Amino acid sequence: MHQLLRIAHALWQRRVYRAALMGVVGLVTQSIIFAILGLWLAIVRPSTAVLISTEIGLITNFYLNDRFSFTGNPHTPLSRRLMRYHTTVLGSFFCQWFFVFITEQITTNMYALSAAYAAGVLIGFAISYTGYRLWVWEHHEASSSSKI
């Protein structure tokens, strides 16, 4: 058990693992909202549900990452970091929407739509994390010797 705690602590020290963990929390939030609005209750089209759920997931993810992964830069106002964050994740946002939109043009199968959503999320994570590191929290990174 002690060894497991040491491994968990060592992983927590690596920013990429913290960002991934915060991303999982945001993704779970986003996925639940997507499934409820677009698949289970079908209140809106799945591609519209992606837009709504992604925005809620993005806000959740931003605040968690700002607090735990990148520990906000006091020299850059919160509103500016949030605007940069939204700009950075537009690629991910678009991937998720595009994959679901194209799939819903072909089929209404819930599993196909869920697979398209998952593919957009996976590709989008790579795009987003790169943007986080290079632009959203850039000044903090330049003044810190934190591990990746």
Short mmCIF file of C-alpha atoms in Angstrom, two decimals:
data_model
loop_
_atom_site.label_atom_id
_atom_site.label_comp_id
_atom_site.label_asym_id
_atom_site.label_seq_id
_atom_site.Cartn_x
_atom_site.Cartn_y
_atom_site.Cartn_z
CA MET A 1 0.00 0.00 0.00
CA HIS A 2 2.83 2.37 0.88
CA GLN A 3 4.43 1.68 -2.52
CA LEU A 4 1.14 2.44 -4.26
CA LEU A 5 0.89 5.77 -2.43
CA ARG A 6 4.46 6.64 -3.44
CA ILE A 7 3.67 5.89 -7.08
CA ALA A 8 0.48 7.98 -6.92
CA HIS A 9 2.41 10.86 -5.34
CA ALA A 10 5.15 10.63 -7.99
CA LEU A 11 2.55 10.70 -10.77
CA TRP A 12 0.78 13.67 -9.16
CA GLN A 13 4.07 15.58 -9.38
CA ARG A 14 4.01 15.23 -13.18
CA ARG A 15 1.86 17.95 -14.72
CA VAL A 16 0.71 15.82 -17.65
CA TYR A 17 -0.88 13.30 -15.26
CA ARG A 18 -2.60 16.04 -13.28
CA ALA A 19 -3.92 17.57 -16.51
CA ALA A 20 -5.11 14.16 -17.66
CA LEU A 21 -6.87 13.52 -14.34
CA MET A 22 -8.58 16.91 -14.46
CA GLY A 23 -9.48 16.16 -18.07
CA VAL A 24 -11.12 12.92 -16.99
CA VAL A 25 -13.30 14.82 -14.50
CA GLY A 26 -14.28 17.32 -17.20
CA LEU A 27 -14.84 14.49 -19.69
CA VAL A 28 -17.10 12.57 -17.31
CA THR A 29 -19.14 15.73 -16.71
CA GLN A 30 -19.31 16.42 -20.44
CA SER A 31 -20.12 12.81 -21.38
CA ILE A 32 -22.97 12.53 -18.90
CA ILE A 33 -24.54 15.73 -20.22
CA PHE A 34 -24.01 14.62 -23.85
CA ALA A 35 -25.60 11.22 -23.21
CA ILE A 36 -28.59 12.65 -21.35
CA LEU A 37 -29.35 15.50 -23.77
CA GLY A 38 -28.43 13.88 -27.08
CA LEU A 39 -28.85 10.14 -26.68
CA TRP A 40 -31.10 9.08 -23.81
CA LEU A 41 -33.70 11.83 -23.67
CA ALA A 42 -32.98 13.09 -27.21
CA ILE A 43 -33.95 16.62 -26.19
CA VAL A 44 -31.61 18.00 -28.86
CA ARG A 45 -29.72 16.51 -31.81
CA PRO A 46 -26.49 14.75 -30.80
CA SER A 47 -24.35 17.38 -32.56
CA THR A 48 -26.12 20.12 -30.57
CA ALA A 49 -25.69 18.10 -27.37
CA VAL A 50 -21.93 18.06 -28.11
CA LEU A 51 -21.88 21.86 -28.19
CA ILE A 52 -23.76 22.23 -24.90
CA SER A 53 -21.95 19.47 -23.03
CA THR A 54 -18.54 20.51 -24.30
CA GLU A 55 -18.95 24.07 -23.06
CA ILE A 56 -19.92 22.84 -19.59
CA GLY A 57 -17.04 20.35 -19.63
CA LEU A 58 -14.62 23.07 -20.79
CA ILE A 59 -15.50 25.39 -17.95
CA THR A 60 -15.20 22.54 -15.44
CA ASN A 61 -11.88 21.47 -16.94
CA PHE A 62 -10.49 25.01 -17.05
CA TYR A 63 -11.08 25.69 -13.38
CA LEU A 64 -9.68 22.31 -12.32
CA ASN A 65 -6.58 22.72 -14.51
CA ASP A 66 -6.10 26.31 -13.41
CA ARG A 67 -6.17 25.22 -9.79
CA PHE A 68 -4.36 21.87 -9.82
CA SER A 69 -2.38 21.38 -13.05
CA PHE A 70 -1.01 24.77 -13.93
CA THR A 71 -1.75 26.67 -10.70
CA GLY A 72 -2.86 29.90 -12.35
CA ASN A 73 -0.46 32.69 -13.19
CA PRO A 74 -1.01 35.72 -10.95
CA HIS A 75 0.47 37.93 -13.69
CA THR A 76 -2.26 36.98 -16.18
CA PRO A 77 -5.88 37.78 -15.26
CA LEU A 78 -8.28 34.85 -14.89
CA SER A 79 -10.49 36.21 -17.67
CA ARG A 80 -7.56 36.26 -20.10
CA ARG A 81 -6.52 32.70 -19.20
CA LEU A 82 -10.14 31.59 -19.70
CA MET A 83 -10.30 33.29 -23.11
CA ARG A 84 -6.99 31.72 -24.14
CA TYR A 85 -8.21 28.36 -22.89
CA HIS A 86 -11.39 28.56 -24.95
CA THR A 87 -9.41 29.55 -28.02
CA THR A 88 -6.99 26.67 -27.46
CA VAL A 89 -9.69 24.02 -27.10
CA LEU A 90 -11.58 25.12 -30.21
CA GLY A 91 -9.70 22.38 -32.11
CA SER A 92 -10.93 19.76 -29.68
CA PHE A 93 -14.39 21.28 -29.65
CA PHE A 94 -14.52 21.16 -33.44
CA CYS A 95 -13.23 17.55 -33.62
CA GLN A 96 -15.92 16.35 -31.25
CA TRP A 97 -18.71 18.23 -33.01
CA PHE A 98 -17.52 17.30 -36.53
CA PHE A 99 -17.21 13.56 -35.80
CA VAL A 100 -20.68 13.42 -34.22
CA PHE A 101 -22.24 15.63 -36.91
CA ILE A 102 -20.89 13.46 -39.75
CA THR A 103 -21.97 10.28 -37.96
CA GLU A 104 -25.50 11.55 -37.31
CA GLN A 105 -25.82 12.26 -41.04
CA ILE A 106 -25.18 8.56 -41.67
CA THR A 107 -26.89 6.85 -38.74
CA THR A 108 -28.79 7.42 -35.52
CA ASN A 109 -27.22 4.38 -33.87
CA MET A 110 -26.32 5.30 -30.30
CA TYR A 111 -23.13 3.21 -30.33
CA ALA A 112 -21.88 4.77 -33.56
CA LEU A 113 -22.57 8.25 -32.21
CA SER A 114 -20.81 7.39 -28.95
CA ALA A 115 -17.79 6.04 -30.87
CA ALA A 116 -17.64 9.22 -32.96
CA TYR A 117 -17.80 11.29 -29.79
CA ALA A 118 -14.98 9.26 -28.21
CA ALA A 119 -12.80 9.62 -31.32
CA GLY A 120 -13.27 13.39 -31.26
CA VAL A 121 -12.37 13.50 -27.57
CA LEU A 122 -9.16 11.47 -28.04
CA ILE A 123 -7.89 13.52 -30.96
CA GLY A 124 -8.99 16.70 -29.22
CA PHE A 125 -6.99 15.92 -26.06
CA ALA A 126 -3.71 15.91 -27.99
CA ILE A 127 -4.58 19.24 -29.58
CA SER A 128 -5.71 20.80 -26.31
CA TYR A 129 -2.82 19.72 -24.10
CA THR A 130 -0.33 21.13 -26.59
CA GLY A 131 -2.17 24.44 -26.53
CA TYR A 132 -2.32 24.47 -22.72
CA ARG A 133 1.43 24.10 -22.43
CA LEU A 134 2.38 26.49 -25.20
CA TRP A 135 -0.12 29.30 -24.85
CA VAL A 136 -2.69 29.29 -22.02
CA TRP A 137 -0.27 29.00 -19.11
CA GLU A 138 2.87 29.99 -21.06
CA HIS A 139 4.15 32.75 -18.77
CA HIS A 140 3.83 30.54 -15.72
CA GLU A 141 5.82 27.84 -17.50
CA ALA A 142 8.61 30.23 -18.43
CA SER A 143 9.08 31.33 -14.83
CA SER A 144 8.84 27.87 -13.31
CA SER A 145 11.14 24.90 -13.31
CA SER A 146 8.22 22.49 -12.75
CA LYS A 147 8.32 19.09 -14.33
CA ILE A 148 6.36 18.46 -17.49
#
